[in-house]
Structures are given as structure tokens and as C-alpha cells.
CSV table of C-alpha atoms and ligand atoms in Angstrom, one decimal:
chain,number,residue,atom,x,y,z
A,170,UNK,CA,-14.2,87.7,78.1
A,171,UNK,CA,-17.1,85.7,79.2
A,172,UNK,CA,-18.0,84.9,82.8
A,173,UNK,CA,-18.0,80.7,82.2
A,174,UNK,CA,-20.2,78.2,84.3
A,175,UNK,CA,-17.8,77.5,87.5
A,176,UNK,CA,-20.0,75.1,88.3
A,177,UNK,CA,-18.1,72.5,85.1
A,178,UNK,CA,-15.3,72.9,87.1
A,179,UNK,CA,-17.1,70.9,90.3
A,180,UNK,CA,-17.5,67.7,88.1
A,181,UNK,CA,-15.2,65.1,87.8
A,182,UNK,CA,-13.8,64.7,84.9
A,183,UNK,CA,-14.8,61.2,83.6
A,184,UNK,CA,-12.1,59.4,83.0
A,185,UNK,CA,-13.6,56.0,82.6
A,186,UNK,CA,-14.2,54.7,79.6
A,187,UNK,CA,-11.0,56.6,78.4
A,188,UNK,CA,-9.2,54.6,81.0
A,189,UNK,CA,-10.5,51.6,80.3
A,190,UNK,CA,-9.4,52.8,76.5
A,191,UNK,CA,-6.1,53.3,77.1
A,192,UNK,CA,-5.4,50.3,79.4
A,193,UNK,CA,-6.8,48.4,76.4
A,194,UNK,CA,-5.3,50.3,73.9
A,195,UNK,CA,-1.8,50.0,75.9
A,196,UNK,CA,-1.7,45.8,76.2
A,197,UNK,CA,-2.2,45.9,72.5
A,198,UNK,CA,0.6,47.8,71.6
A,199,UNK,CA,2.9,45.5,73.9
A,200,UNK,CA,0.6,42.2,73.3
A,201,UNK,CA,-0.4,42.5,68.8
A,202,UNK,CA,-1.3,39.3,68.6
A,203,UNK,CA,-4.1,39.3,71.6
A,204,UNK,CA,-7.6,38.9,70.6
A,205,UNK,CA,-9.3,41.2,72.7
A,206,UNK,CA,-12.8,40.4,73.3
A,207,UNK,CA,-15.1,43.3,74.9
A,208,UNK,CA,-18.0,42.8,77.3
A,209,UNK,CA,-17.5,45.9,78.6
A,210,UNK,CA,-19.7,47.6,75.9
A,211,UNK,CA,-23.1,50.0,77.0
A,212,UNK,CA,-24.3,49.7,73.6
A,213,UNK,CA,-26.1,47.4,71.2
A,214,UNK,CA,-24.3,45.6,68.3
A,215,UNK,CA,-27.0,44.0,66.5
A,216,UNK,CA,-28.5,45.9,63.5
A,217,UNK,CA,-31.7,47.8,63.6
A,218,UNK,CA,-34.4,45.3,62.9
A,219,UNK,CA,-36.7,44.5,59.7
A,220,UNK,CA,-39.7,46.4,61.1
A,221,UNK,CA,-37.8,49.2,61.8
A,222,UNK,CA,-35.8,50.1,58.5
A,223,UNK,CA,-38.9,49.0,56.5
A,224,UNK,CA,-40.7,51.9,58.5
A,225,UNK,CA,-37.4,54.5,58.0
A,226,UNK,CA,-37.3,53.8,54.0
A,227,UNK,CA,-41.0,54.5,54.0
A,228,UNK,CA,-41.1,57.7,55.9
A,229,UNK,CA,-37.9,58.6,53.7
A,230,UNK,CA,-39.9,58.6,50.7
A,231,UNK,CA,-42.8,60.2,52.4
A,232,UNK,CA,-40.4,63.4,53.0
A,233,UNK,CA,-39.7,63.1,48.9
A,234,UNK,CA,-43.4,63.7,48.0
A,235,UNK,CA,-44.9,66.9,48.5
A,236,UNK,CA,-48.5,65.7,49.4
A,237,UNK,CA,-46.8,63.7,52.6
A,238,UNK,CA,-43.8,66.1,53.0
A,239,UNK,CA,-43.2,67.0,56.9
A,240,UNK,CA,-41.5,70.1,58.4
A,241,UNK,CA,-40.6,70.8,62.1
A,242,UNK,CA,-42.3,68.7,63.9
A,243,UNK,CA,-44.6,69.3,67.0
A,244,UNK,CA,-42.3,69.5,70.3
A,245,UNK,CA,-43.8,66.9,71.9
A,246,UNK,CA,-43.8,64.4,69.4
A,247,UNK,CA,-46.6,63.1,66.6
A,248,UNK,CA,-49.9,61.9,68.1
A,249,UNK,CA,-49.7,58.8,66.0
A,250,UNK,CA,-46.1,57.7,68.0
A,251,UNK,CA,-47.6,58.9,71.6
A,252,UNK,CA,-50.7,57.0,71.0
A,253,UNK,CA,-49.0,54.0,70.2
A,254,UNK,CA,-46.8,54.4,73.4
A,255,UNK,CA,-49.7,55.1,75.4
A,256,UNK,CA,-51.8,51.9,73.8
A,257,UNK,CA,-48.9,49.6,74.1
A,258,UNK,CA,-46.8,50.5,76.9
A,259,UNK,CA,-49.8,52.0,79.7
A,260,UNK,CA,-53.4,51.6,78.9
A,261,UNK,CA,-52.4,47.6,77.7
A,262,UNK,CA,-51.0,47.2,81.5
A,263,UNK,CA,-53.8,49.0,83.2
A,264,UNK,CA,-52.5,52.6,82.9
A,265,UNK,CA,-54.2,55.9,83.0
A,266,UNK,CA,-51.8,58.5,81.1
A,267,UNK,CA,-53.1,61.3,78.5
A,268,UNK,CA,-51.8,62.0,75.4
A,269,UNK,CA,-50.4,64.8,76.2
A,270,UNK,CA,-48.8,63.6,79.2
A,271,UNK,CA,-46.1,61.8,76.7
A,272,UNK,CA,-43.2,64.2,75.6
A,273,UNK,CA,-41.3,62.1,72.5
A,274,UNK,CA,-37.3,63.1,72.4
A,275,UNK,CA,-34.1,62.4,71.0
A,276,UNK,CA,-32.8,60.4,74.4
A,277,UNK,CA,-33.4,59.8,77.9
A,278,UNK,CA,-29.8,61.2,78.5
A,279,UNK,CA,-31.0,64.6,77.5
A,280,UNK,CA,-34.3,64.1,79.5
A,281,UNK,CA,-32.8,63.2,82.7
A,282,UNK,CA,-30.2,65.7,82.4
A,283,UNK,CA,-32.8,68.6,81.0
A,284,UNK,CA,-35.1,68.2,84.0
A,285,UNK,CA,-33.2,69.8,86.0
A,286,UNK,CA,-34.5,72.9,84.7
A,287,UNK,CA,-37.9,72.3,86.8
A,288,UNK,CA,-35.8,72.3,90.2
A,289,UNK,CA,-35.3,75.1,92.4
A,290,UNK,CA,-32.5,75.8,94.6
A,291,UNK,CA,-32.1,74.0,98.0
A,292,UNK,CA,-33.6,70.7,97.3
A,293,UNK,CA,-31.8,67.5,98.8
A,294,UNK,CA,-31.2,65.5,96.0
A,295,UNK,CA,-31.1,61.7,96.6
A,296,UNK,CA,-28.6,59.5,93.9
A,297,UNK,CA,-28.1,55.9,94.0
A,298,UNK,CA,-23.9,54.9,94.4
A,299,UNK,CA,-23.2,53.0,92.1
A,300,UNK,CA,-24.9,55.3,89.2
A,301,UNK,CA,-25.5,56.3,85.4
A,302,UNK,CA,-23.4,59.5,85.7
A,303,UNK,CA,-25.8,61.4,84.2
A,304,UNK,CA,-28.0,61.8,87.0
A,305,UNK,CA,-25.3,63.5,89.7
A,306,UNK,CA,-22.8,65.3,86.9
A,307,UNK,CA,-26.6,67.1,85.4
A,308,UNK,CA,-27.1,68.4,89.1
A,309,UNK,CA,-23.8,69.9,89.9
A,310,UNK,CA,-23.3,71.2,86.2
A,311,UNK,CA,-27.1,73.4,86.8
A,312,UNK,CA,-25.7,74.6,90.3
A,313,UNK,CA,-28.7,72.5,92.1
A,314,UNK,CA,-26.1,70.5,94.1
A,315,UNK,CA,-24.9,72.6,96.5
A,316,UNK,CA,-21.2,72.9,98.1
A,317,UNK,CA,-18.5,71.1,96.7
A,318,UNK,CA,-16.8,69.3,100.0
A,319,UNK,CA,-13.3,68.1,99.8
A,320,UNK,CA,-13.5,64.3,98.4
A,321,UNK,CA,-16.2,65.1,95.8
A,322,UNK,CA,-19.4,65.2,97.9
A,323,UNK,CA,-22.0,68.2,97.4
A,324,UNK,CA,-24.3,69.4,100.4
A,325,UNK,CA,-27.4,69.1,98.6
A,326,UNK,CA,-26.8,65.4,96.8
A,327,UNK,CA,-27.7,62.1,99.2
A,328,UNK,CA,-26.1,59.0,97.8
A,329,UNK,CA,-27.8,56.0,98.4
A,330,UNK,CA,-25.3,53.0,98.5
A,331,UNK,CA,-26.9,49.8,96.4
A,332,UNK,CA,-24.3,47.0,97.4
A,333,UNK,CA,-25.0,43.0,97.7
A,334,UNK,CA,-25.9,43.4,101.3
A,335,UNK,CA,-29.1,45.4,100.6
A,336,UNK,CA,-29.8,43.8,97.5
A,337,UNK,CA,-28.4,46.6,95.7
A,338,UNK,CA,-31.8,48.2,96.1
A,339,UNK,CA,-31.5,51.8,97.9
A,340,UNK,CA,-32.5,51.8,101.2
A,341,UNK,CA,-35.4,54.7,102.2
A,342,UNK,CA,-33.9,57.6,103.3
A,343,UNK,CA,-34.5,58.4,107.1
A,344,UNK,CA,-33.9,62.1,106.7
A,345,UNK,CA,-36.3,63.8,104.6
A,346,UNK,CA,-35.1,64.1,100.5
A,347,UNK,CA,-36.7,66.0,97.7
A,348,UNK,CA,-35.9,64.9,94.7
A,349,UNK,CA,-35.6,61.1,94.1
A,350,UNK,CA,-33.4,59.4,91.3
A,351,UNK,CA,-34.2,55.5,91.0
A,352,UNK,CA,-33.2,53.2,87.8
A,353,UNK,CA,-34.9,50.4,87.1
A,354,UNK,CA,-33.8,47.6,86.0
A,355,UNK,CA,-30.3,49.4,86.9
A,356,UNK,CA,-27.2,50.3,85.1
A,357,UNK,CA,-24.8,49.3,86.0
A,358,UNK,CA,-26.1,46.7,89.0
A,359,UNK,CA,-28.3,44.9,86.2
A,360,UNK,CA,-30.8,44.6,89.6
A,361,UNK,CA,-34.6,45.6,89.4
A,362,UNK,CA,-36.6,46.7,91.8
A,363,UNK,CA,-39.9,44.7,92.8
A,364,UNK,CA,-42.9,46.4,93.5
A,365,UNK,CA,-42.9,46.3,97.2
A,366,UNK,CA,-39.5,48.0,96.9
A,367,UNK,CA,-41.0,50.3,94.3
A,368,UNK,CA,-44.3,51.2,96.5
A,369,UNK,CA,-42.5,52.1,99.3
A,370,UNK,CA,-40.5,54.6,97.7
A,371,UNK,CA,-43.8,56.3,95.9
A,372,UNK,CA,-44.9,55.8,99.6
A,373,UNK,CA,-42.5,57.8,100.7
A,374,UNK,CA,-42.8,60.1,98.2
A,375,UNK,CA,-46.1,60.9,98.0
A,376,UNK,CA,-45.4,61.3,102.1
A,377,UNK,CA,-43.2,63.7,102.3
A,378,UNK,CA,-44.1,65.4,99.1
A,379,UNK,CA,-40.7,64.6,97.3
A,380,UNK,CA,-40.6,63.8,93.1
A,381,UNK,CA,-39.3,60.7,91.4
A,382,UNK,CA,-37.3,60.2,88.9
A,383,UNK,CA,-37.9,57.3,87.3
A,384,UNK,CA,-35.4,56.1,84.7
A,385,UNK,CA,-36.7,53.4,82.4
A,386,UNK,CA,-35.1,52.7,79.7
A,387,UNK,CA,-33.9,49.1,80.1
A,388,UNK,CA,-38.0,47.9,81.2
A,389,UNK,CA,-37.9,45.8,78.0
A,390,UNK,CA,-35.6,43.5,79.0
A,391,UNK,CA,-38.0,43.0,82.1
A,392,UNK,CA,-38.4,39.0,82.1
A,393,UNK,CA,-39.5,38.1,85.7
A,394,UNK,CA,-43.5,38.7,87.4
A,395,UNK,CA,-43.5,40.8,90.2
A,396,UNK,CA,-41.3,43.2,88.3
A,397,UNK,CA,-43.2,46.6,87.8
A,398,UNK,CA,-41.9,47.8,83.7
A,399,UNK,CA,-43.7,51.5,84.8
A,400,UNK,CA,-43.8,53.4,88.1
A,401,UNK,CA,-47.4,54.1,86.9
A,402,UNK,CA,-48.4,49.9,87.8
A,403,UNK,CA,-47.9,51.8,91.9
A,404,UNK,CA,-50.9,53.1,93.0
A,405,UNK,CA,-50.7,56.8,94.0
A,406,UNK,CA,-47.2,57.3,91.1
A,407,UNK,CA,-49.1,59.3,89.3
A,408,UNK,CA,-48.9,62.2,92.1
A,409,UNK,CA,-45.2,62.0,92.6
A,410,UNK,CA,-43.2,60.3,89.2
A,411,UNK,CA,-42.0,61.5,86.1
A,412,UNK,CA,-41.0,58.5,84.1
A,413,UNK,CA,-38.2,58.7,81.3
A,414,UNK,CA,-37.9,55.9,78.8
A,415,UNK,CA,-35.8,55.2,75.9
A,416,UNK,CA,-36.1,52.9,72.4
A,417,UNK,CA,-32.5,52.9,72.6
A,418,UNK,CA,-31.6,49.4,74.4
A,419,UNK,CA,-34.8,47.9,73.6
A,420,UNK,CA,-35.6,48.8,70.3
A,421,UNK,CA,-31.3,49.2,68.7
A,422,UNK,CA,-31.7,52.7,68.6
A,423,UNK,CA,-28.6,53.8,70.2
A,424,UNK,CA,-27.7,55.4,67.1
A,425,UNK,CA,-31.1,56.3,66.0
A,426,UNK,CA,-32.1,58.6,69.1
A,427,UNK,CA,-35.8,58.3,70.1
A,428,UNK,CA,-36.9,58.4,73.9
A,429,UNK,CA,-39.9,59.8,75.4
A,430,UNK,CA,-41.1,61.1,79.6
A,431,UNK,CA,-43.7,61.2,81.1
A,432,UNK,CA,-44.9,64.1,83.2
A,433,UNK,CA,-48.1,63.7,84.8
A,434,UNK,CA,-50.7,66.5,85.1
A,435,UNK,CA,-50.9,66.6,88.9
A,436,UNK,CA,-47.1,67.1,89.9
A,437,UNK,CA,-46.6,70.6,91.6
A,438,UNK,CA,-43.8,71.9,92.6
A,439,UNK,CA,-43.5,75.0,95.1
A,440,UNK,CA,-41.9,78.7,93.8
A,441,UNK,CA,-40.8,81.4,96.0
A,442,UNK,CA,-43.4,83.3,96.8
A,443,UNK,CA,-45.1,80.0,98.2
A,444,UNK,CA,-47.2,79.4,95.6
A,445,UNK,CA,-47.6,75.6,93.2
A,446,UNK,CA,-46.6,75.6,89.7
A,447,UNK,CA,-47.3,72.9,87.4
A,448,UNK,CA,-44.3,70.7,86.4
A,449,UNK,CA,-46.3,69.4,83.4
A,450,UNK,CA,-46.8,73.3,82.5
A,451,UNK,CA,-43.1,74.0,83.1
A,452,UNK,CA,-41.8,70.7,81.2
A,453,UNK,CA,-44.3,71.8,78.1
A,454,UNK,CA,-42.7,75.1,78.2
A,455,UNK,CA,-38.8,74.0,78.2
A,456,UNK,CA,-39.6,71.6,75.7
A,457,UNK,CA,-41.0,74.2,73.0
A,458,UNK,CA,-38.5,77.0,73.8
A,459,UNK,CA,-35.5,74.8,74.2
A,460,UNK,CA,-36.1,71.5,71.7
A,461,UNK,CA,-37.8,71.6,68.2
A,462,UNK,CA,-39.0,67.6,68.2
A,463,UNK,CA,-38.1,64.6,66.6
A,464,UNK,CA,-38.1,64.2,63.0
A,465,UNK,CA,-40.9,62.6,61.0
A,466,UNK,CA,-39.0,60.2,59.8
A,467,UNK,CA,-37.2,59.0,63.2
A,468,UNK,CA,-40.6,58.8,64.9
A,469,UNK,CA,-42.3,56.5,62.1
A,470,UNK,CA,-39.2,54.2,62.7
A,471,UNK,CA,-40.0,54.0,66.5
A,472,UNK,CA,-44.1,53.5,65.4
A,473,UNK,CA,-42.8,50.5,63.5
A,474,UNK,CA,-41.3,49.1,67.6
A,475,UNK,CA,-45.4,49.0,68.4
A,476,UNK,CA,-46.4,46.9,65.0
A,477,UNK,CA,-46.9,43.3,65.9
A,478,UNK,CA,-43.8,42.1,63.9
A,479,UNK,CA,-41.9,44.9,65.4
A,480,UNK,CA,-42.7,43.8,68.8
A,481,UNK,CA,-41.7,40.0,67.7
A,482,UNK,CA,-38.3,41.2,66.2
A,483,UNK,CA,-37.3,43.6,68.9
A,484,UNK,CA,-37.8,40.6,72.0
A,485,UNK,CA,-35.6,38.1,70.0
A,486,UNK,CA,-32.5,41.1,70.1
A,487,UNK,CA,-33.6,42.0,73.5
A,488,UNK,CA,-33.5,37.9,74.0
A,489,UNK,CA,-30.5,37.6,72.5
A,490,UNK,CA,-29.0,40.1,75.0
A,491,UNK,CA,-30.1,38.4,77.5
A,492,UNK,CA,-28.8,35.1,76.8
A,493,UNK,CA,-25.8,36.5,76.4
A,494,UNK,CA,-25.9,38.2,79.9
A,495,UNK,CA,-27.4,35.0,81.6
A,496,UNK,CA,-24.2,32.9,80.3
A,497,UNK,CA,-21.8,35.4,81.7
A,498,UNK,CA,-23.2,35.2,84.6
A,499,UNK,CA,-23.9,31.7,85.5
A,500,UNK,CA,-20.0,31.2,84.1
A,501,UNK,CA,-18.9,33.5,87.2
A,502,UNK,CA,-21.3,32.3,89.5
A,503,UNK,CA,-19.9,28.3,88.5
A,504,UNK,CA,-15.8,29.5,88.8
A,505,UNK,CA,-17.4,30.5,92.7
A,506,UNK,CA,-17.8,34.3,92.3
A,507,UNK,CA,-20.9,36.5,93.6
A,508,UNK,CA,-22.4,37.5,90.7
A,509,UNK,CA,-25.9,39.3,89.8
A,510,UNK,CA,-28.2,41.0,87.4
A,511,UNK,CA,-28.3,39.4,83.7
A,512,UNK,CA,-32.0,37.9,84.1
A,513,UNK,CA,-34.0,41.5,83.7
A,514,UNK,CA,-31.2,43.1,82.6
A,515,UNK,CA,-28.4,43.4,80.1
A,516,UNK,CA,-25.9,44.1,82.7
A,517,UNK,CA,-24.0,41.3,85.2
A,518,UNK,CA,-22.8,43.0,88.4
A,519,UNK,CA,-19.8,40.7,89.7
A,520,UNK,CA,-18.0,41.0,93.3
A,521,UNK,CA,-14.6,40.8,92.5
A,522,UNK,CA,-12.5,37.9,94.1
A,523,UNK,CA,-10.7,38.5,97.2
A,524,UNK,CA,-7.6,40.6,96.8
A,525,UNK,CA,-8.8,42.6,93.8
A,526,UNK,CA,-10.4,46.2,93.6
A,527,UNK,CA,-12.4,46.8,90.5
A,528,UNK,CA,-8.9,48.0,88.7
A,529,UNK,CA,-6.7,45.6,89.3
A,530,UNK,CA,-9.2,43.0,88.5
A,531,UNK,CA,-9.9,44.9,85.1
A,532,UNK,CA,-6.1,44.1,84.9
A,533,UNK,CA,-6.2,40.4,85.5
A,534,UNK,CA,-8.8,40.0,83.0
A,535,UNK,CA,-7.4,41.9,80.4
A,536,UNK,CA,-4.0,40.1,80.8
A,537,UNK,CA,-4.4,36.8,81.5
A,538,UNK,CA,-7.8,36.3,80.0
A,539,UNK,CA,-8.1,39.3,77.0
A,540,UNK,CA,-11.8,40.0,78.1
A,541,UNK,CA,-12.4,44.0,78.8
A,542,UNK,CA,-15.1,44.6,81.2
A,543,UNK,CA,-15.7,47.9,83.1
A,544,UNK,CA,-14.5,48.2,87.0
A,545,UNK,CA,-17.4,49.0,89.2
A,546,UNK,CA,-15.7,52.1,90.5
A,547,UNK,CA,-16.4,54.0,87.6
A,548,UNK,CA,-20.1,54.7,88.3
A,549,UNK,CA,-19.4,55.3,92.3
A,550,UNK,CA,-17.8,54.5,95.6
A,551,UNK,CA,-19.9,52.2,96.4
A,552,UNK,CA,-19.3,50.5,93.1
A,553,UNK,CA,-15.8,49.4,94.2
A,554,UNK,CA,-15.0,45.8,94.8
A,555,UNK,CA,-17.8,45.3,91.7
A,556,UNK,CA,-17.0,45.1,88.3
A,557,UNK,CA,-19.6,45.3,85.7
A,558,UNK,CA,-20.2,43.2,82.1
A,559,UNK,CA,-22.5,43.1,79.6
A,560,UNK,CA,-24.4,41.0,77.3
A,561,UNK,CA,-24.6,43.9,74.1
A,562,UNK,CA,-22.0,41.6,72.2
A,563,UNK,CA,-22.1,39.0,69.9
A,564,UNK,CA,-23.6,35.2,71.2
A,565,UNK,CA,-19.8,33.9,69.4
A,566,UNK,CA,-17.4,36.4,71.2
A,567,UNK,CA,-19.4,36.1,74.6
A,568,UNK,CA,-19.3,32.5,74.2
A,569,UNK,CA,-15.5,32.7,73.6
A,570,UNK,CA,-15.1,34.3,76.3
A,571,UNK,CA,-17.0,31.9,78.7
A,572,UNK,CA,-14.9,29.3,77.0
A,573,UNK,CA,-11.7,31.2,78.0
A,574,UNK,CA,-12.5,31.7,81.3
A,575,UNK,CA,-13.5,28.4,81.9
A,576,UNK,CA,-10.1,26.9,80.6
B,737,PLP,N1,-30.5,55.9,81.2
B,737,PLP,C1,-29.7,54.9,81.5
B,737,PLP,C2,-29.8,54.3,82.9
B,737,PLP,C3,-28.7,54.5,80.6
B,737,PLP,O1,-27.9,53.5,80.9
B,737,PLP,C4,-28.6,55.1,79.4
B,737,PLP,C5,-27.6,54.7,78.4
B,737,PLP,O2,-26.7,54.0,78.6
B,737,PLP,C6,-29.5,56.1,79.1
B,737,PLP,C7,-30.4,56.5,80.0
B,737,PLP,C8,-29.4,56.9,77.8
B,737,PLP,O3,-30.5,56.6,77.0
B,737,PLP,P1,-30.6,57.4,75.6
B,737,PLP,O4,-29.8,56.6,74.6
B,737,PLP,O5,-32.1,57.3,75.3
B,737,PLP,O6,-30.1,58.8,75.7
């Protein structure tokens, strides 16, 4: 018999959306007849766009003719996809990237969770609470998060609590970190960070020689000025960020899978013998042992996101979204709750109301209202008292919904 990973054993079994599942699943058997409506969905509804399957039906028939055929494709992606990123989403806002600094993938999940191949051991790890799951559960599963203690905290992981009082944006660490995990605009607070907030954490970074990183996979749905859509808009990011993005939320393509990071030339990390490696070097390496690219066809579909009626058709779903978000929450916010998020983000954050945790207002939803959402607890501690809905379904059941709770 094999000797298996102990360190699988460290992480906590998630048991949230299956909950939420089975609560759901559990009123239906003793309520048939309720109409369940679900805003607690993390993923888009509305159908890939025009621009989009035009581009998948082409590159289809491009793979049935032998003179355009395409094999494996190069790791990193096609030059003509990473030079429409880099055109569109960096140079066009002032941006100095190269080409090559742009690794195409099938998700930002994988991303996030594959970089932690480039760390070492005995980093301090810092992890907003609440979270995307992805970013602690990646850690302890590579053995980079040190000693399990006895309520689920790990010696080498700092959690950064993001709760209404500090604007749910993670207050600067006073002790020294090394590795740095922000999300912005954030799931599941639906918060962004401005740039002052932004520049002093690439500050701090470049200060104490610590690495971001940078999720952005909801920047799309950016709507407000003063909002940076790139750690690259800081000055001095370049030195210190690795920036993951994602067509999945912005462009439909949940079910698609396209993503791409960026890992700039000049970040260094340190080996044992003292000396600095290249994390460019080391992410180029991973990438062509461990991933063989994104097919031909998948990558024309997420060329067709930079084409001008892509661009058009993509902001109206992203739009859509939005208004759906903005009405939950200005429904909460009118029946006297604390509510947030839903203006660059797809995501409302909601205190719950005196009395009720994030469960047993999950409960008093689903029963007396027939509305799923997802209770705050499920992406960390400090996530508790919070309770987190989202504007991925349809205008008519959202609107339903605000009509219900309004009755
Ligand atoms: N990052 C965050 C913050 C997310 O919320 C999600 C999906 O919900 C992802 C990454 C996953 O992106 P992808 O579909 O590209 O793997």
C-alpha cells in the first residue's frame, strides 16, 4: 500500500454547499408545492453570448480541415489570445506586461491552487476570513501551511478578518507576512478594494519583500472610478504581484474553462542555499511539465470576448448581473438591514438581523420566504453573522424574490 498525502486529512471537509443542498433538498420533501427560488448560486445562468459561439463554430470547423487543423497547443497559450489580453486588458490602461508574461489556462481555480508549487517551506501565509476556499484548502493540501492547531488554525496561515467595521478590506499586517492572498472585487463580500487600499498593500509588499496574490477574476464587473481592474495600474506591482484572472464570470465561461496569470519577469523568490530564482522561470517550467494548454478551439472562443461586439455583448450579461445584484441589495438595505457589495460586484454581503447566525437565517429564509442564499459562515469565521446572495439568476426570479420579501 501507498503512503497517502496526510496532509488531505488537515482540511475541512466542505460541507457547504452540500448543506445548503440538503437543507434545500429536505423543505422540499416536507413543503412539494414551494417554489424555491435560488440566489445562492456562484455561477452564471445566462448563455454564452453571440460573439462567442460564432467564434467556437468557426474554430470547430477549422479543426475539420487539414490546412487549419491544430494539435496540442503551446502551454502558455496562442500568441493571438495573449496579445489580445495584453492589447485590451494592460497596454489599453497604461500597462507594461510582455507576451510572454501571460500564461492562458483552463481556470483561475487551478491557478491559484497550482501556485503553490513556487513556495518553499516556512513562509507566513496571509488569507483573508471570509474567503474563496481555494486559497487556504491549496496551502494545507501542499503541506505549506504548517501545524494543524486544535480549532482548525495552521502556524504558518495569517487570516485577515474583512468585516463591516474595516470595510471588509484587510487590514496591513503588523507582523511581517510572506505570501499575500487579496481578491478583488471579493467573493464572497462583493467589496473592492480602492487604490489607496491596493498601494499600500504593494507598499508593503515591495517593503518587506513579500508576493501577492492577486485574484481577479470578477474585475469586469468593476463599475465605479477609483477602482483599480489590475494590480499592475499600482506603481511598483510589477516587482511583487502575480495576477490571476478568469473569462469565467465575465465572459459565461463557467462551463467553457479559459483563465489566464500573469507572472512578471522580475519576481524572485529565495532557495536554500540563499540564492534567487525566477518565479517566471519556475511558473514556465510547471506549466510545460504539468499542463499541455488550452485547446485551439476554446481559446478562439475567448479571442471572440476582445472583438468589439464581443465586448458589447459580454457588458450587457455582466450588466444584467449587476442589476440583479443592485436590486437585492437596495431591497435589504430598504427592509433596514446592513447590506453591501452588488455595485462592482455580483455578490451582496448582508449582516444578518439581530438574533440570527448565518444558519438559522438561511432557515428563516428558506421557510418563510423560499429564497436559498448561502450563510456567510461557509467561507470563514469571520464570515458569521453575514450571509451572502447573488445576482447570477434570472432578472424574473430575482425580481420574485424582491417581491416576496417585500410582502
Ligand atoms: N477566484 C474566485 C474568487 C472565484 O470566486 C472563482 C469562482 O467562483 C474562481 C476564482 C474560479 O475561477 P475559474 O472558473 O476560472 O476556475
Amino acid at each position: 500500500m501507498i503512503n497517502a498525502n496526510g496532509n488531505f486529512q488537515l482540511i475541512k471537509q466542505n460541507y457547504l454547499f452540500y448543506t445548503v443542498g440538503q437543507k434545500t433538498n429536505e423543505y422540499l420533501e416536507k413543503h412539494p408545492e414551494a417554489d424555491i427560488i435560488r440566489l445562492g448560486i456562484g455561477d452564471v445562468t445566462r448563455p454564452l453570448v453571440p460573439a462567442v459561439t460564432e467564434a467556437l463554430h468557426a474554430a470547430v470547423d477549422d479543426m475539420a480541415r487539414a490546412e487549419t487543423f491544430e494539435g496540442y497547443p503551446p502551454n502558455a497559450g496562442y500568441d493571438f489570445l495573449k496579445q489580445a489580453i495584453l492589447d485590451n486588458d494592460y497596454t489599453a490602461r497604461g500597462i507594461r506586461l510582455d507576451i510572454d508574461e501571460i500564461f492562458v489556462s483552463d481556470g483561475a481555480k487551478s491557478d491559484t491552487a497550482n501556485f503553490t508549487d513556487m513556495f518553499g517551506s516556512g513562509n507566513i501565509i496571509a488569507i483573508t476570513d471570509p474567503v474563496y476556499p481555494v486559497y487556504f484548502d491549496s496551502n494545507v493540501m501542499a503541506g505549506k501551511a504548517g501545524k494543524a492547531g486544535v480549532n482548525g488554525e495552521f502556524s504558518k496561515i495569517r487570516l485577515m478578518p474583512c468585516v463591516a467595521e474595516n470595510g471588509f478590506a484587510p487590514d496591513i499586517p503588523s507582523r511581517r507576512v510572506d505570501i499575500i492572498y487579496l481578491c478583488s472585487p471579493n467573493n464572497p463580500t462583493g467589496t473592492a478594494l480602492n487604490f489607496s487600499q491596493l498601494k499600500a498593500w504593494v507598499d508593503y509588499a515591495i517593503k518587506h519583500g513579500s508576493l501577492i496574490l492577486f485574484d481577479g477574476a470578477y474585475e469586469g464587473f468593476v463599475r465605479e472610478p477609483g477602482i483599480p481592474r489590475s494590480i499592475y495600474e499600482i506603481e511598483g506591482a510589477r516587482s511583487c504581484a502575480v495576477e490571476f484572472r478568469s473569462f469565467s464570470k465575465t465572459g459565461g465561461f463557467t462551463g467553457v474553462r479559459c483563465a489566464y496569470t500573469v507572472v512578471p519577469k522580475e519576481l524572485k523568490g529565495r532557495v536554500r542555499d540563499g540564492g534567487l530564482v525566477s518565479l517566471h522561470k519556475m511558473w514556465t517550467r510547471r506549466h510545460s511539465t504539468k499542463f499541455n494548454g488550452v485547446s485551439y478551439i476554446i481559446q478562439k472562443a475567448a479571442l471572440a470576448v476582445y472583438s468589439p461586439e464581443g465586448k458589447k455583448q459580454l457588458k450587457e450579461n455582466m450588466d444584467y448581473y449587476l442589476a440583479n445584484a443592485r436590486a437585492i441589495r437596495e431591497c435589504f438595505a430598504g427592509l433596514g438591514y446592513r447590506a453591501y457589495g452588488g455595485t462592482n460586484s455580483p455578490y451582496v454581503w448582508l449582516k444578518t438581523p439581530e438574533g440570527y447566525d448565518s444558519w438559522s437565517f438561511f432557515d428563516h429564509l428558506l421557510a418563510d420566504y423560499n429564497i436559498v442564499g448561502t450563510p456567510g459562515e461557509g467561507f470563514g469565521a469571520c464570515g458569521e453573522g453575514y450571509f451572502r446572495l447573488t445576482g447570477f439568476g434570472t432578472k424574473e426570479r430575482t425580481k420574485e424574490a424582491i417581491e416576496r420579501l417585500k410582502r
